[in-house]
Amino acid sequence: MTAPSHAAGSAVDPDSLEDRLRRFATIWSRAIFPVTATSMTRPEFEQHLLPLARQLSQALHARPFEPQAAHRIGAALVEAHCTDPDALSRTLGVIDSYLILYCGAGAGAGIGTGAGTGSGAGAGGEPEQTADEGRARCARLQHALAAGYAHALRECTLAEQEAIARSSLLARSDAVQAMHATEARFRAVFEGAAIGIGIADLDGNVLEVNETLTRMFGGLEHHVRGRKVTDWSHPEDRPHFWQLYRELVRGEREHFRVEKPFFRTDGTVLWTNLTVSLLRDADGRPQYQLALMEDTTERRLLNLRLRYEATHDALTGLPNRTLFFERLEKALSAGDGARFGLCYLDLDGFKAINDSLGHAAGDRLLVEVADRLQSCATAPGEMVARLGGDEFVALTTGPDTQHEVDELAARILGVLASPICVDGREFTVRGSIGIVEGPAGERTTAEVLRSADITMYRAKSAGGNRFETADPEADARAITRHGLTTALPAALEREEFFIEYQPLVHLGDGSVHGAEALVRWCHPQHGVLGPDRFIPLAEHTGLIVPLGRWVLQEAVRQARFWQERHSDGGPLRINVNLSPAQLHHPGLVADTVDVLERSGLEPGALCLEVTESALIGADEDLLKPLRQLAEMGVDIALDDFGTGYSNLANLRRLPVSVLKLDRSFTQGMQRHPADPVDLKIVEGIVSLAHSLELAVTVEGVETGAQAEQLRELGCDTAQGWYYARPGAPDRIHSLVLADAV
Amino acid sequence: MERPAWAPQGIDISVPSVSRIYDYYLGGSHNFEVDREAARKAMEFMPGLPKIMQANRAFMRRAVNYAVGEGITQFLDIGSGIPTFGNVHEVACRASPDARVVYVDHDPVAVAHSRAVLDGDDRSTALAADLRKPRQILDSPEVTGLLDLDRPVALLLVAVLHFLEDQDDPYSAVAELRDSLAPGSLLILTHASYEGVPIPEEQAGGAVGVYRNIRNPLVMRSRDEVARFFEGYEMVEPGLVSMPLWRPDAPAEEEDPYAFSGFAGVGRKA
């Protein structure tokens, strides 16, 4: 807008037009500020009104008079958020009362301090308007302002109404779009889910299924959609499945979860983890059922396979120990009147076959045995399992186990009777069977197995290739291998072993020549056990090495003790047995040297006894440690001579210096007169031994006559009950003393 | 990446909206008859309601100017409603050309309208989110894209917290927002209260009842309760006061008595 030319000086002139306009704006502002919604402060608002006041003033004086100018002022009020109609009426009131007064012709004189110059009114040079004209113009301006205000307010209202309506529509369409997006997302989730999803109505009609579910059923949609849920029964359904289903569709249950099989399109079985949920409508009434299913077929197969592998023997494919114990457990916990029958089979002499043919052939033999055994147990309730090694079991839970189990055992021995061909060679495999039969619910699996094991050993001791039936009294007496084996290590630690000594007597003069150390086990429950009871077990577990070392150490220490006490009685010898496992142990020589050095016993006072069978087929590697010991001066005795099939010629290359004749040779001499054949044999052996520079010791001398015979035959030393039974070390001590007297 | 959202509840303009009611109080026409009907009912109990809204508006304007004067150019206005006139971005941008403003409201219509108003303005934006889920606001692309939370921000919670009931845990929500802002940030807040209302509490309670009936309960809180929203922030002078008394630029005695209803304050994060 163009400012009046003289406005510049108005600031200093209280009566100037500018000052009067400011005062008009102040009055105007005071009148309408309370009814505005502006966020401006009152001074700001007043400042805002000032240009409007100026425009009014100009319009009042403009020539030609154009009342439309006030139209814009009305609109400006609306723009300044003076939308309350009161703002209009108050504005009109202010204009009516004050516009002429402050801005009319001669206004400068009419108000204020009366400078009366007339300056400022109107545009320069224009004739002054009359008071009437001014009043008329003022009224016209009010009309125009009101019209402008009304017009602007109407426009503004319409515009804002349209804006808010459009925003509502926009928001609504955004919401609909979001809804569609969500729906699309749900559909994508539904279609792309890795689990099968299906929706059915409460009558069981399948309404909707996803692709995954269709694929799980074999890929044909019509096979699934449009079917009834109730068509999907399967013989292996859990009995309560349909019960749960009925509860759900009746609204008595919100959901349930089961493992359920289905038939696929091609008739194969689909296993699923199935969750069925009830969907209710907005009022809570049951509306649909929702099924979520996860295909567990493969997992199930894998589980079955893992379960099979965990319960079957890899070599023979027979059920293994685990499965057998499960079955036995089940049989033993069966209800009243149930009985069970168990055959515990151990092959006779399998170890020898395994050792001579190698493990691969041994395994083939076991496979064949397993196949034959399997053919014996085909009736329901019968099973064969391999417990390990050459131990098998057959279990029967048939109706008449008392009879059946014997038949089963007989069948087993029967199928083993024909030779087995392995690697082109035929083997006759025999077995010993222990049978346990009885009512369920009386014994634990461990008790049954122990009884079967004991009984099997009874069959084996009776010569094998037979079966024996368990006898509770025999069981009670029996000491199981297992029990002893597990007790062995602790026994060594707890020093339950001790040594007895049996004197070796010089046949020439009857003097005590030495003693054989014989280990005993003072078992806390079973009392004193001889070496035949536990040495094989110690051999098997490897405990023989520490045990043997202990025996050697103890015996050598004892020999040294005797020597110290009887320095005049000549060197007293000590014989110690070496088991085959000790013979193979790489520390044998070093251990022996160590023991001798520690005790101070000279090597020549020690004689190590090795059984003939341990040296059968011995190669140079095995003989080397013995040779080293012999070179040191330790005597090596060949124990139990005459029981094996030793090649007599072979004796020459063995580093032995003593032959110990087995007691079987001396038994024939207990009679009187002695068996002449036995005499001849012994004579021959003694002669042979002596020609090889070997001394001969005889065992099992029980009578004076025997002793005399043997002396005559040229035997060098003897031991046996005739002289003394094995006993405590001090007994040797007193024998030696007696001898010396 | 945009978070997949659940479909919002349908837009129902037959239900009054507090942001459109607020617009009506301020003489705007961004409202529908349902809104006006509710507003008129409330005004039967409290005829001066528009003056309270106007005082809110004036306070906000002074507070934004104060913030700009403190060097703050980032504004997060939660519960912004319908942008009528003298909005934050107008005030702030007039004071500083660098000003950035994010408007947040949970009323989709208000947000749609804000977006229309802000169309073409790349320094201001609007976002539909709920004050009860501050994380969603702070992590939104609108906030992370326009504001740098490592620098001071003016957080405006003007006339909004009284729409959060105690079970919505407004204190936790505000605490999370406070804790997310950089030192030097300002919390600009007003809250309705029975304190300062120039009419008996029972009468004012009638207006509260109207809001309850339109399912937007108005929670009147005491001065102490309002002060708790500033926990950990130091109050800018003159503290928590009636709206016209907060750094006025005109004599308070000229104000309408209703303008003294409730509290306003600005807190600063140390």
PDB file of C-alpha atoms in Angstrom, chain B residues 34-139:
ATOM      1  CA  VAL B  34     -20.266 -34.875  16.185  1.00  0.00           C
ATOM      2  CA  ASP B  35     -17.185 -32.970  17.272  1.00  0.00           C
ATOM      3  CA  ARG B  36     -19.042 -29.696  17.635  1.00  0.00           C
ATOM      4  CA  GLU B  37     -21.833 -31.390  19.523  1.00  0.00           C
ATOM      5  CA  ALA B  38     -19.367 -32.771  22.049  1.00  0.00           C
ATOM      6  CA  ALA B  39     -17.575 -29.423  22.261  1.00  0.00           C
ATOM      7  CA  ARG B  40     -20.821 -27.549  22.864  1.00  0.00           C
ATOM      8  CA  LYS B  41     -21.776 -30.009  25.582  1.00  0.00           C
ATOM      9  CA  ALA B  42     -18.465 -29.527  27.336  1.00  0.00           C
ATOM     10  CA  MET B  43     -18.819 -25.778  26.993  1.00  0.00           C
ATOM     11  CA  GLU B  44     -22.164 -25.946  28.745  1.00  0.00           C
ATOM     12  CA  PHE B  45     -20.151 -26.842  31.859  1.00  0.00           C
ATOM     13  CA  MET B  46     -17.078 -24.757  31.068  1.00  0.00           C
ATOM     14  CA  PRO B  47     -17.939 -21.890  28.708  1.00  0.00           C
ATOM     15  CA  GLY B  48     -14.335 -20.704  28.851  1.00  0.00           C
ATOM     16  CA  LEU B  49     -12.869 -23.862  27.329  1.00  0.00           C
ATOM     17  CA  PRO B  50     -11.857 -22.015  24.135  1.00  0.00           C
ATOM     18  CA  LYS B  51      -9.854 -19.597  26.286  1.00  0.00           C
ATOM     19  CA  ILE B  52      -7.944 -22.521  27.808  1.00  0.00           C
ATOM     20  CA  MET B  53      -7.113 -23.779  24.323  1.00  0.00           C
ATOM     21  CA  GLN B  54      -6.114 -20.325  23.246  1.00  0.00           C
ATOM     22  CA  ALA B  55      -3.847 -19.999  26.271  1.00  0.00           C
ATOM     23  CA  ASN B  56      -2.293 -23.368  25.371  1.00  0.00           C
ATOM     24  CA  ARG B  57      -1.679 -22.108  21.909  1.00  0.00           C
ATOM     25  CA  ALA B  58      -0.154 -18.875  23.153  1.00  0.00           C
ATOM     26  CA  PHE B  59       2.051 -20.710  25.657  1.00  0.00           C
ATOM     27  CA  MET B  60       3.248 -23.089  22.969  1.00  0.00           C
ATOM     28  CA  ARG B  61       4.124 -20.162  20.786  1.00  0.00           C
ATOM     29  CA  ARG B  62       6.145 -18.471  23.526  1.00  0.00           C
ATOM     30  CA  ALA B  63       7.846 -21.741  24.469  1.00  0.00           C
ATOM     31  CA  VAL B  64       8.859 -22.456  20.869  1.00  0.00           C
ATOM     32  CA  ASN B  65      10.243 -18.973  20.539  1.00  0.00           C
ATOM     33  CA  TYR B  66      12.108 -19.504  23.815  1.00  0.00           C
ATOM     34  CA  ALA B  67      13.534 -22.794  22.492  1.00  0.00           C
ATOM     35  CA  VAL B  68      14.725 -21.181  19.290  1.00  0.00           C
ATOM     36  CA  GLY B  69      16.271 -18.454  21.436  1.00  0.00           C
ATOM     37  CA  GLU B  70      18.149 -21.229  23.275  1.00  0.00           C
ATOM     38  CA  GLY B  71      19.537 -22.413  19.971  1.00  0.00           C
ATOM     39  CA  ILE B  72      17.211 -25.367  19.519  1.00  0.00           C
ATOM     40  CA  THR B  73      16.077 -25.995  15.968  1.00  0.00           C
ATOM     41  CA  GLN B  74      14.613 -29.515  16.297  1.00  0.00           C
ATOM     42  CA  PHE B  75      11.044 -30.009  17.446  1.00  0.00           C
ATOM     43  CA  LEU B  76       9.145 -33.173  18.223  1.00  0.00           C
ATOM     44  CA  ASP B  77       5.474 -32.349  18.795  1.00  0.00           C
ATOM     45  CA  ILE B  78       3.551 -35.329  20.124  1.00  0.00           C
ATOM     46  CA  GLY B  79      -0.216 -34.954  20.228  1.00  0.00           C
ATOM     47  CA  SER B  80      -0.043 -32.246  17.601  1.00  0.00           C
ATOM     48  CA  GLY B  81      -3.666 -32.614  16.489  1.00  0.00           C
ATOM     49  CA  ILE B  82      -5.090 -30.670  13.544  1.00  0.00           C
ATOM     50  CA  PRO B  83      -2.651 -28.015  12.401  1.00  0.00           C
ATOM     51  CA  THR B  84      -4.724 -24.862  12.494  1.00  0.00           C
ATOM     52  CA  PHE B  85      -2.791 -21.637  12.764  1.00  0.00           C
ATOM     53  CA  GLY B  86       0.287 -20.552  14.621  1.00  0.00           C
ATOM     54  CA  ASN B  87       1.553 -24.110  14.525  1.00  0.00           C
ATOM     55  CA  VAL B  88       4.977 -25.138  15.726  1.00  0.00           C
ATOM     56  CA  HIS B  89       6.532 -25.233  12.286  1.00  0.00           C
ATOM     57  CA  GLU B  90       5.179 -21.787  11.437  1.00  0.00           C
ATOM     58  CA  VAL B  91       6.420 -20.280  14.677  1.00  0.00           C
ATOM     59  CA  ALA B  92       9.736 -22.123  14.605  1.00  0.00           C
ATOM     60  CA  CYS B  93      10.486 -21.496  10.965  1.00  0.00           C
ATOM     61  CA  ARG B  94       9.706 -17.839  11.334  1.00  0.00           C
ATOM     62  CA  ALA B  95      12.202 -17.743  14.208  1.00  0.00           C
ATOM     63  CA  SER B  96      14.846 -19.948  12.571  1.00  0.00           C
ATOM     64  CA  PRO B  97      15.048 -21.086   8.953  1.00  0.00           C
ATOM     65  CA  ASP B  98      16.915 -24.224  10.113  1.00  0.00           C
ATOM     66  CA  ALA B  99      14.004 -25.454  12.206  1.00  0.00           C
ATOM     67  CA  ARG B 100      12.889 -29.057  11.733  1.00  0.00           C
ATOM     68  CA  VAL B 101       9.553 -30.308  13.055  1.00  0.00           C
ATOM     69  CA  VAL B 102       8.061 -33.773  13.401  1.00  0.00           C
ATOM     70  CA  TYR B 103       4.371 -33.896  14.300  1.00  0.00           C
ATOM     71  CA  VAL B 104       3.049 -37.034  15.934  1.00  0.00           C
ATOM     72  CA  ASP B 105      -0.562 -37.921  16.560  1.00  0.00           C
ATOM     73  CA  HIS B 106      -2.477 -41.155  16.882  1.00  0.00           C
ATOM     74  CA  ASP B 107      -5.536 -39.740  15.114  1.00  0.00           C
ATOM     75  CA  PRO B 108      -5.162 -40.830  11.478  1.00  0.00           C
ATOM     76  CA  VAL B 109      -7.386 -37.990  10.249  1.00  0.00           C
ATOM     77  CA  ALA B 110      -5.256 -35.405  12.035  1.00  0.00           C
ATOM     78  CA  VAL B 111      -2.120 -36.970  10.571  1.00  0.00           C
ATOM     79  CA  ALA B 112      -3.583 -37.085   7.061  1.00  0.00           C
ATOM     80  CA  HIS B 113      -4.533 -33.441   7.406  1.00  0.00           C
ATOM     81  CA  SER B 114      -1.096 -32.505   8.744  1.00  0.00           C
ATOM     82  CA  ARG B 115       0.508 -34.229   5.785  1.00  0.00           C
ATOM     83  CA  ALA B 116      -1.703 -32.264   3.415  1.00  0.00           C
ATOM     84  CA  VAL B 117      -0.757 -29.002   5.130  1.00  0.00           C
ATOM     85  CA  LEU B 118       2.943 -29.896   5.147  1.00  0.00           C
ATOM     86  CA  ASP B 119       2.952 -31.107   1.545  1.00  0.00           C
ATOM     87  CA  GLY B 120       6.064 -29.741  -0.133  1.00  0.00           C
ATOM     88  CA  ASP B 121       7.711 -28.777   3.147  1.00  0.00           C
ATOM     89  CA  ASP B 122      10.799 -30.951   3.508  1.00  0.00           C
ATOM     90  CA  ARG B 123      11.638 -29.612   6.955  1.00  0.00           C
ATOM     91  CA  SER B 124       8.436 -30.785   8.609  1.00  0.00           C
ATOM     92  CA  THR B 125       6.623 -34.073   8.577  1.00  0.00           C
ATOM     93  CA  ALA B 126       3.816 -35.889  10.363  1.00  0.00           C
ATOM     94  CA  LEU B 127       3.652 -39.387  11.716  1.00  0.00           C
ATOM     95  CA  ALA B 128       0.866 -41.580  13.026  1.00  0.00           C
ATOM     96  CA  ALA B 129       2.036 -43.124  16.283  1.00  0.00           C
ATOM     97  CA  ASP B 130       1.014 -43.563  19.869  1.00  0.00           C
ATOM     98  CA  LEU B 131       2.576 -41.699  22.752  1.00  0.00           C
ATOM     99  CA  ARG B 132       2.201 -44.889  24.780  1.00  0.00           C
ATOM    100  CA  LYS B 133       4.805 -46.528  22.549  1.00  0.00           C
ATOM    101  CA  PRO B 134       7.678 -44.030  22.558  1.00  0.00           C
ATOM    102  CA  ARG B 135      10.114 -46.477  20.980  1.00  0.00           C
ATOM    103  CA  GLN B 136       8.010 -46.589  17.840  1.00  0.00           C
ATOM    104  CA  ILE B 137       8.119 -42.816  17.644  1.00  0.00           C
ATOM    105  CA  LEU B 138      11.845 -42.518  18.319  1.00  0.00           C
ATOM    106  CA  ASP B 139      12.752 -45.293  15.876  1.00  0.00           C
TER     107      ASP B 139
END
